[in-house]
């Protein structure tokens, strides 16, 4: 997997340097950072701007790239050992998925299950960049069907929270094991999914405005669930 951009580059270099295979530089970097790379004793390859643009596919690379081992996806069985999960149902936007992972990691979610879509190497790289590197630490699982996973989670004792504009606020105590379901960017969770939730939550909005980015809504709802769990 190719990682580029200073922030993601330095995150990998600091937290998982042994996963790095090669480093590519199209610009001069500060001496301290270069010395840190040299201690890894891996190839450091100079590339021209044309090659850099090709590797970044038009992204803001800041002259820094690294090739690293692909991150291993987790099995569903391992995810079911956690207590606080998120299920992302048919989300299309890589940036939204990465942003949710970033917020979820910061707010203490144990793992994320991505349903109803595949995940190419390029998509995984894009999610990594959008997560600002948090994907390195956040267990991620792919599962073919969000409908099928509902029964599995319920059998394992998880309470299921869904997000919908017609939902309600959190007023009751929060169980120890829970999963938050977030739906597709334009339509949210389908009616079939919402009917199977134990609770349907919403973010109250003012001034007759009813549009909120899914990654923003996810962060708000995670924080509220966390706060209700602490309160009880």
Phi, psi and omega in degrees: 000137178265129177243135179218167184094138188303314186297310180292320178304309182291329179296313179295316181301323182278318190263326181222059184297333183288348177276351185278132178263313181213157175239137177239132181233130176251356178222164174287142178239167184294152188296324181296317179293319179297320179296324178295321178294318183299330180295340180283343179057048176241160180299134173245114190246128176275134179231157179274173185295327179297315178294321180298315180297324179293316179296323183275350181051042177088357181281170180276098188269338179057022174081007185236126178222153168215150174256126182228163177298142177299140179286136181281131174282151183270154175282156177298323180301319180290326179294327183289352176278347181276177182244334181232110185238163169233142173242121178258116189259105173060033174290138184257327188277119181299322179297320178295317180299314179297320179295321177296317179299319179299311180294318182298319179294318181294332185258009169092013174293140184277330182190159182234134177249121181259118186246158169069023178201158174272181182210101178283170178297320179296319179296319179297320178296320179295320177297319179301314180296316181293334179275000184055033177094351183297337179300334177299328186256344184264116176301131182233134181232142172258136176221143192289331188218124177290331177293316182293327185287340181300311180297323180297314181295320179295321179295335179268007174088014178276137167273140188251125177249127175251156180252130179201145182297338180264015179280196182228176177278164178276121180235340183260173178292153183256129180292165183294320181251120180213159178227133177257123178261129175240139186259180182303149188306317188268333185241351181072205177284142178290161179301321180299320178290315182300324181294341181263358179283150173283326179219142174243121186251155174220163173255116182292130180239156185246174175059034177056034179251129187233028181235124180219130179303140186298325180289325176292314179300320180300314180298318179297314183291322176300314181298319180293320177297317178301315182295321179291326178292320177294322184294332183249000000 
